[in-house]
Short mmCIF file of C-alpha atoms in Angstrom, two decimals:
data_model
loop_
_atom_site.label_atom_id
_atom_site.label_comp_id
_atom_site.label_asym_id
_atom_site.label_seq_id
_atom_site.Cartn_x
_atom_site.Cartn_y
_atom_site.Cartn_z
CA UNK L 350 -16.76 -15.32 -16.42
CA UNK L 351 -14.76 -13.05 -13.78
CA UNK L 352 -13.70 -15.60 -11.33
CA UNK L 353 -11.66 -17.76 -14.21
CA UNK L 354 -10.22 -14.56 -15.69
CA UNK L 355 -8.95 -13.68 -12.06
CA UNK L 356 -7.78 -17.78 -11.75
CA UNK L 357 -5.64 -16.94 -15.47
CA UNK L 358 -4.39 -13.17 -14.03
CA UNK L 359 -3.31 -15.29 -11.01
CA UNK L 360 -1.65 -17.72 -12.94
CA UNK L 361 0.05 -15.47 -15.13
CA UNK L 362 1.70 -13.75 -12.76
CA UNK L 363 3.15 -16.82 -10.96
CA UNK L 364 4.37 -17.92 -14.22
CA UNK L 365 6.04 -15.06 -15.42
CA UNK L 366 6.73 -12.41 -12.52
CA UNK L 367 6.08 -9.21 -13.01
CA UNK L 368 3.93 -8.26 -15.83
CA UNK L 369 2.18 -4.47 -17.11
CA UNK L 370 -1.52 -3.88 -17.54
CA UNK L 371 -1.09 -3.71 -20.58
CA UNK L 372 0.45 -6.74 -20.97
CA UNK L 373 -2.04 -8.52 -18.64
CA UNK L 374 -5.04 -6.71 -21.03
CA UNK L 375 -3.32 -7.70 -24.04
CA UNK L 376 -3.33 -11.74 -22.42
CA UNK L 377 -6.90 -11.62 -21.06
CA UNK L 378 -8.38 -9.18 -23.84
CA UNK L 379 -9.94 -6.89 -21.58
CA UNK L 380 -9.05 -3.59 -20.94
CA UNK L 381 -6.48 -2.05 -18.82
CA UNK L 382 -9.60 -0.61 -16.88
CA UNK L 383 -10.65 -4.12 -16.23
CA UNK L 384 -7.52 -4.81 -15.38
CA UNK L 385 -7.45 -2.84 -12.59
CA UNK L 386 -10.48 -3.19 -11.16
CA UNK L 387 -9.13 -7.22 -10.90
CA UNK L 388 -6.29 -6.70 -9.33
CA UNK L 389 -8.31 -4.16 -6.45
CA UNK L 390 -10.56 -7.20 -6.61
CA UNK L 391 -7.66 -9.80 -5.57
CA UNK L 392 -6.26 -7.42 -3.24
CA UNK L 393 -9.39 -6.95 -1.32
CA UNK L 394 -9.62 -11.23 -1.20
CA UNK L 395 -5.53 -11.45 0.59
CA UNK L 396 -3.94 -12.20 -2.70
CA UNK L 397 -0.93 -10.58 -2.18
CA UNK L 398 -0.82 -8.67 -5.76
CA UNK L 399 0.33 -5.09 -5.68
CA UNK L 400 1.40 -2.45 -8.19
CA UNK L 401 4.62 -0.73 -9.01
CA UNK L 402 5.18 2.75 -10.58
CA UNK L 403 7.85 3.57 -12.75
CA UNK L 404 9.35 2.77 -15.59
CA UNK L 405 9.96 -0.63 -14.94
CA UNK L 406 6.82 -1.05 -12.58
CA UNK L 407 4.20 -3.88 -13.37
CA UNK L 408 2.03 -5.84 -11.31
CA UNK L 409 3.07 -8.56 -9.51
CA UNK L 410 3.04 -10.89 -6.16
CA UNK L 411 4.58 -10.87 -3.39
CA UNK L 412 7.95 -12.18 -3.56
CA UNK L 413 7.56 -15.90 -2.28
CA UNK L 414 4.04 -16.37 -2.74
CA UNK L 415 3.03 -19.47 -4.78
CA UNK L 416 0.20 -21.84 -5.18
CA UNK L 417 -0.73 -24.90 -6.87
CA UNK L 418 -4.07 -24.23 -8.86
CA UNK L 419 -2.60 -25.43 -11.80
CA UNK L 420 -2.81 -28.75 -10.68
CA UNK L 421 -6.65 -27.90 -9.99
CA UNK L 422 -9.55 -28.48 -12.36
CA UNK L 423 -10.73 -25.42 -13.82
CA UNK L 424 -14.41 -25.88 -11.69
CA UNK L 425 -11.84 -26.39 -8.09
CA UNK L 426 -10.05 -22.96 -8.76
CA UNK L 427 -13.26 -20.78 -9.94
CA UNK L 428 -14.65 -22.15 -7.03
CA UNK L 429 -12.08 -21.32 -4.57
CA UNK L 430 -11.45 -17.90 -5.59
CA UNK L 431 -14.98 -17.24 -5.46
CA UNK L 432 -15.61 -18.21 -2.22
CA UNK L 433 -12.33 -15.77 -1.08
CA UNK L 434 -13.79 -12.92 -3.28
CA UNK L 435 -17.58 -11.38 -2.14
CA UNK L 436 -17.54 -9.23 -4.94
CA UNK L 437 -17.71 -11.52 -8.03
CA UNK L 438 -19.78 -14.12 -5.83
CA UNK L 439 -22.46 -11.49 -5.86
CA UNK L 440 -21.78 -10.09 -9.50
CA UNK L 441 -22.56 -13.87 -10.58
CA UNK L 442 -25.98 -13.86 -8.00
CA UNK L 443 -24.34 -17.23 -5.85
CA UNK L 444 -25.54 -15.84 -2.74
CA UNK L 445 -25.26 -18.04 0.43
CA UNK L 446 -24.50 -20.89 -1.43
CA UNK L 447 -20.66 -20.10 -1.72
CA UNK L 448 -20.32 -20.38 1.74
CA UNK L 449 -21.35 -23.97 2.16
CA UNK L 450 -19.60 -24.51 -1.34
CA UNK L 451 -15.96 -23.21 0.46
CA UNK L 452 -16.35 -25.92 2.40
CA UNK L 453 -16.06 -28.54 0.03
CA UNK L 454 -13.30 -26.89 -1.90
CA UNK L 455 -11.41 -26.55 1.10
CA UNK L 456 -11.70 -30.28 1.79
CA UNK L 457 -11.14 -31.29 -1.33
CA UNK L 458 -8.03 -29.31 -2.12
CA UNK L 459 -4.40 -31.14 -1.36
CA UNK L 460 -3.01 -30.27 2.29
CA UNK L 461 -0.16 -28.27 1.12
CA UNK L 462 -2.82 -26.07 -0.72
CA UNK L 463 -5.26 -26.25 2.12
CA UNK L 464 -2.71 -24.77 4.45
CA UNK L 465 -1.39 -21.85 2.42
CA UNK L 466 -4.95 -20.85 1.60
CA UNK L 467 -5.62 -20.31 5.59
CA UNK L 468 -2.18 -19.03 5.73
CA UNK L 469 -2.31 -16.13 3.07
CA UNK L 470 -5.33 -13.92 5.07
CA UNK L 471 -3.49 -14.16 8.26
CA UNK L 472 -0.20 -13.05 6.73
CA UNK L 473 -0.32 -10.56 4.38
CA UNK L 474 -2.76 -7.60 4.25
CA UNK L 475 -3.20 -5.23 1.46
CA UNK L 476 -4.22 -1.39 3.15
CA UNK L 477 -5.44 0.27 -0.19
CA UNK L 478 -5.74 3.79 1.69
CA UNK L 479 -3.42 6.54 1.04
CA UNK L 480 -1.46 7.88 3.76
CA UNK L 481 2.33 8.24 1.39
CA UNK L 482 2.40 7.80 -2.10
CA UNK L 483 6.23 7.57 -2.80
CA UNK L 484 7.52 3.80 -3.08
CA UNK L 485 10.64 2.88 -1.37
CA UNK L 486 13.45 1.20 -1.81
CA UNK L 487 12.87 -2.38 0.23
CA UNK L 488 16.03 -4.77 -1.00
CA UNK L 489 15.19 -7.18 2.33
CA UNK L 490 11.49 -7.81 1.73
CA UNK L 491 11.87 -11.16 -0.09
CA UNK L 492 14.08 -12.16 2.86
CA UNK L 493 10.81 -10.41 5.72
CA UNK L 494 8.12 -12.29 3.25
CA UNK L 495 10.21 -15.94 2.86
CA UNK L 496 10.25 -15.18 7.21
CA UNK L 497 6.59 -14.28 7.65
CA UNK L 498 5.70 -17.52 5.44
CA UNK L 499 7.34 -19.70 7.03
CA UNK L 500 7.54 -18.08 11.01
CA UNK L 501 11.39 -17.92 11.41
CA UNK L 502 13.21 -15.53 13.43
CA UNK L 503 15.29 -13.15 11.48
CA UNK L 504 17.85 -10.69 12.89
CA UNK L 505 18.10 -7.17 11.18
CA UNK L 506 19.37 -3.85 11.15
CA UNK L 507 16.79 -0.82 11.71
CA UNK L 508 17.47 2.54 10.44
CA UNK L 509 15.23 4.48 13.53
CA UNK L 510 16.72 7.89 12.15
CA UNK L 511 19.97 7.73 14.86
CA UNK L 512 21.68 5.09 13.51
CA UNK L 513 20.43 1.47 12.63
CA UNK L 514 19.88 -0.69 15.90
CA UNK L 515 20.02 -4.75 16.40
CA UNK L 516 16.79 -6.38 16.51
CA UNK L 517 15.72 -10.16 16.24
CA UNK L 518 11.83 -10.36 14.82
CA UNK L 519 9.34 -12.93 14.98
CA UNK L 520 7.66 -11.39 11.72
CA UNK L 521 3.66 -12.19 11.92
CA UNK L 522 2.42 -10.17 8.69
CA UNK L 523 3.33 -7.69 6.14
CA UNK L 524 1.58 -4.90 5.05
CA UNK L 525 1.35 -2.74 1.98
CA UNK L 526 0.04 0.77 2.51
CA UNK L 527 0.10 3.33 -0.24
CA UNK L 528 3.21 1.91 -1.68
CA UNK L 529 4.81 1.83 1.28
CA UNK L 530 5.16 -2.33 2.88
CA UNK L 531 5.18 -3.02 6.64
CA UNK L 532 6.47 -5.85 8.66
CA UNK L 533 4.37 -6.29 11.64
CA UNK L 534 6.51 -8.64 14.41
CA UNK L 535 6.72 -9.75 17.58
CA UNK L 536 10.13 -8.01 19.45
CA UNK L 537 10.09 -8.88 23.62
CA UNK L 538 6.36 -9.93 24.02
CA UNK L 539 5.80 -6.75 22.23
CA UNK L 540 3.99 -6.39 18.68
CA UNK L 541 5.28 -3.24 16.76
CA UNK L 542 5.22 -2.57 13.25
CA UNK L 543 8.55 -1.36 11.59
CA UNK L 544 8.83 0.07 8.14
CA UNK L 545 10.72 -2.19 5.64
CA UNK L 546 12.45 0.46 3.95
CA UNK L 547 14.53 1.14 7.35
CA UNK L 548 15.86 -2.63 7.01
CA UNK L 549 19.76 -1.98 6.52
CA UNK L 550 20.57 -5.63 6.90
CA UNK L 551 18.06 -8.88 7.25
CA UNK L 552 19.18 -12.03 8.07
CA UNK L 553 17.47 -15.63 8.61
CA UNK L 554 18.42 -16.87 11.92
CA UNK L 555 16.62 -20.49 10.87
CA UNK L 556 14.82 -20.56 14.52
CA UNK L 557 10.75 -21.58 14.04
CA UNK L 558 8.85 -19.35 16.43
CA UNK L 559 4.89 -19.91 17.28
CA UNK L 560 2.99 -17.31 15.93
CA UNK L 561 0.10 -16.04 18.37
CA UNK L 562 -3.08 -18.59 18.07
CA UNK L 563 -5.30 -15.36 18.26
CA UNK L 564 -3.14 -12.46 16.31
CA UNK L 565 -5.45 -11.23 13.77
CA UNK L 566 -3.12 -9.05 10.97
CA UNK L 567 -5.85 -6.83 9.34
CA UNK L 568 -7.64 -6.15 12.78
CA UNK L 569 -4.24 -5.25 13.98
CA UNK L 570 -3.41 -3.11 11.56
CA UNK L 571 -7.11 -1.38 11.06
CA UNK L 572 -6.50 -0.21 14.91
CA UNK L 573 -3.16 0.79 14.59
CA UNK L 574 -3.85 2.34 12.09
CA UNK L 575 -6.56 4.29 13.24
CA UNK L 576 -4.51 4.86 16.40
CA UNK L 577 -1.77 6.76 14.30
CA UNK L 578 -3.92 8.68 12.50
CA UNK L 579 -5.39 9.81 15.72
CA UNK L 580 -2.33 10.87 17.71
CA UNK L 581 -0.65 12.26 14.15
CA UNK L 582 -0.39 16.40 14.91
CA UNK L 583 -2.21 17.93 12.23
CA UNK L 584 -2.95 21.60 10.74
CA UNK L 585 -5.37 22.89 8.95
CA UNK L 586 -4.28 24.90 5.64
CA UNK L 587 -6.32 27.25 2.63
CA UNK L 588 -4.56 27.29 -0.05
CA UNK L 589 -5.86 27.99 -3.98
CA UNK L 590 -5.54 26.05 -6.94
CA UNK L 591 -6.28 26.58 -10.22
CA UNK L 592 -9.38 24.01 -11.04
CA UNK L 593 -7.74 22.39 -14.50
CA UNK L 594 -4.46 21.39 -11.95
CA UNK L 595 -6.35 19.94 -8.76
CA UNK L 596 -4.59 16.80 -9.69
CA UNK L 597 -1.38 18.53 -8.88
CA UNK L 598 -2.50 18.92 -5.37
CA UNK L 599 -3.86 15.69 -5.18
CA UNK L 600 -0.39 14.30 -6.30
CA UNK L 601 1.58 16.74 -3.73
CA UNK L 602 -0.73 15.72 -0.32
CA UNK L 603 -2.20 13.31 -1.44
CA UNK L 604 -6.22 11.80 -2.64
CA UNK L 605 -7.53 11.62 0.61
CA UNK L 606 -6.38 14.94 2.15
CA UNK L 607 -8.10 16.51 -1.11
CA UNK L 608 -11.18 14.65 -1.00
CA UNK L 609 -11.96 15.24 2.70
CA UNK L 610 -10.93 18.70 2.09
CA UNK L 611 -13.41 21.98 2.75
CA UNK L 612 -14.58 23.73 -0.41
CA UNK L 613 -14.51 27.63 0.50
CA UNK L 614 -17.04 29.89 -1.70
CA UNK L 615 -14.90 33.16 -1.36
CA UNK L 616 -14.34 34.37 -4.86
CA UNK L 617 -11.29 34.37 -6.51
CA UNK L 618 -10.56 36.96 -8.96
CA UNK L 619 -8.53 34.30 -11.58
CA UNK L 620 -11.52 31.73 -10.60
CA UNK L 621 -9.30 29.45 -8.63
CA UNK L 622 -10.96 27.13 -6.17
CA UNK L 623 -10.30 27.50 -2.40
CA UNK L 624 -10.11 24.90 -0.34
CA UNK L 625 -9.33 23.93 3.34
CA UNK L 626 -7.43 20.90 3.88
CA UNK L 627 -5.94 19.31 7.23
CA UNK L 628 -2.56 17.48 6.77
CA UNK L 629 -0.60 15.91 9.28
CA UNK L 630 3.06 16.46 10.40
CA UNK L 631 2.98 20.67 10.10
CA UNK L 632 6.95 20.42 9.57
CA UNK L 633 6.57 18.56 6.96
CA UNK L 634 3.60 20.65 4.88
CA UNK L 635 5.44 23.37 3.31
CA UNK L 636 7.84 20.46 1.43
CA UNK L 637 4.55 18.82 0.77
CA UNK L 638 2.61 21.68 -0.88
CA UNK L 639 5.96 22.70 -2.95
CA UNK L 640 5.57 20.02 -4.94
CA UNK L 641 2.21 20.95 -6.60
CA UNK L 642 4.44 24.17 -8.40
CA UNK L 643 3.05 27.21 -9.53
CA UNK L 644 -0.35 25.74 -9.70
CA UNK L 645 -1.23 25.97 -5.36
CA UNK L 646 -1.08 29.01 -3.37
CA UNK L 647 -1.12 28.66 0.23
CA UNK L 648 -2.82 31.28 1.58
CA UNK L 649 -3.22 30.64 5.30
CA UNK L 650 -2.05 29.67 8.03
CA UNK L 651 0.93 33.27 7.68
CA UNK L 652 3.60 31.10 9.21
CA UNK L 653 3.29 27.70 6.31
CA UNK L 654 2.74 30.73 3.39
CA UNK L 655 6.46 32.26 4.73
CA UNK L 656 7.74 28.96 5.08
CA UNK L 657 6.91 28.33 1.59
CA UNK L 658 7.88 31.62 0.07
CA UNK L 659 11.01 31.70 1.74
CA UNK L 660 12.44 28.27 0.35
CA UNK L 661 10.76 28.86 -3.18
CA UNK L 662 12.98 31.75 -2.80
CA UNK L 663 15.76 30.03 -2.16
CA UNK L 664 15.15 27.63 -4.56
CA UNK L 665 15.29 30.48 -7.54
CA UNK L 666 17.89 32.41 -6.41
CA UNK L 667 20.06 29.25 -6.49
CA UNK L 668 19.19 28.55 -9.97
CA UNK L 669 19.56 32.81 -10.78
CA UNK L 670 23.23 32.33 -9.59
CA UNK L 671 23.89 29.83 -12.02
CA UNK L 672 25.41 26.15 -11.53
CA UNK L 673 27.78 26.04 -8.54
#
């Protein structure tokens, strides 16, 4: 059953930190496939669970994040994570009845548990989209998460590009977008979302704030989102790529940018594809579209295709001259 292999992921990973999908497959004896698909699945319910590239990446929770469903028969937790997760309610053909079932389990469960179950939507949201795709360095969010969780003040440094600036939040949610986390926080009857690898410094000022009664995380952040994506300058560029490397350009601007992307039929004499995509932040698009290599041409706008000659210029005749 689904629901109790997601209760032993969960479990798992609160037991032993960060673990691979491999790892987790080789545990659960299901593939890494399935793997994934559970963790999307738990992600989608408010678990806090999110992935890390790299060499030393795994998947794991969010610093801070515990729960007791070990000390919960195996029917309680099935139960419980059903009734947070639509998906394998329906797979298993429950229908309305886990709605008046969430009920019960809610009663039933021990206060401590009750509370942190209510506590976990309205805290931490999980944006699956993909705006970056670099992670970042964040060496203060176990310090931002401990603060959300528990609604204390804490006093940090911000990097804003100038110089880091004083700031004392009254952090309401975090956010994990792309690989990139948010803390969304209250700052002078203001609610403004800072990016937690710009923390410098972060530290608890042990004063309780009250968190708004009606402050609603993923609403918030679905319409700021959509906000910044809306007011973001963008430009629209053709470029070619050779159809056995589109993952290059995927990787370089990203899935999204590619899949909304305009499929030209002009024909190529090598049998590249054309495409038109729109990215955001022109400064930044040469950089962006340098990173796909040999395997993207940019063909159009005249004033991006200079831009990216002229520093893939640069870039040979540095290493022509030999090291320096």
């Amino acid at each position: 059953m689904r629901a109790s292999r997601l209760v032993s992921l969960l479990l798992l990973l609160q037991t032993r930190g960060r673990l691979t999908a491999a790892e987790l497959a080789a545990e659960l004896e299901v593939s890494e496939r399935t793997i994934h698909r559970d963790v999307e699945a738990l992600s989608a319910s408010g678990v806090p669970i999110y992935a890390e590239r790299g060499v030393h990446g795994g998947i794991r929770l969010v610093d801070g994040y515990r729960t007791r469903l070990t000390g919960m028969t195996g029917e309680e937790a099935e139960a419980l994570f059903l009734s947070g997760l639509p998906g394998p309610a329906a797979e298993l053909g429950l229908g309305t009845v886990v709605a008046a079932a969430q009920l019960k389990v809610l009663a039933s469960l021990p206060p401590e548990l009750r509370t942190r179950a209510s506590r976990l939507v309205e805290r931490f949201h999980l944006d699956a989209g993909d705006w970056f795709r670099a992670s970042q360095p964040v060496p203060h969010l176990a310090t931002l998460s401990d603060a959300v969780w528990n609604a204390t003040r804490i006093a940090v440094d911000y990097d804003r590009g100038e110089g880091p600036v004083q700031r004392t939040l009254e952090p309401l949610g975090l956010v994990l977008k792309a690989g990139v986390w948010y803390v969304v926080a209250g700052v002078e009857g203001q609610i403004r979302t800072y990016r937690v690898s710009r923390v410098v410094t972060a530290r608890q000022t042990g004063e309780s704030f009250q968190r708004p009664a009606d402050f609603d995380l993923a609403g918030y952040w679905a319409d700021s989102a959509a906000a910044y994506e809306r007011d973001v300058p963008q430009i629209d560029v053709v470029v070619r790529v050779r159809p056995d490397r589109l993952d290059r350009l995927r990787d370089a601007v990203g899935s999204a940018v590619v899949h909304e992307a305009e499929y030209l039929a002009e024909p190529d004499p090598d049998g590249w594809l054309r495409l038109r995509v729109r990215m955001g932040w022109p400064d930044e698009v040469p950089g962006r579209l340098l990173r796909a290599g040999r395997w993207v041409e940019v063909l159009a706008p005249p004033d991006i295709r200079a831009r990216v000659g002229a520093t893939a210029r640069a870039i040979a005749e540095r290493y022509d001259a030999g090291p320096g």
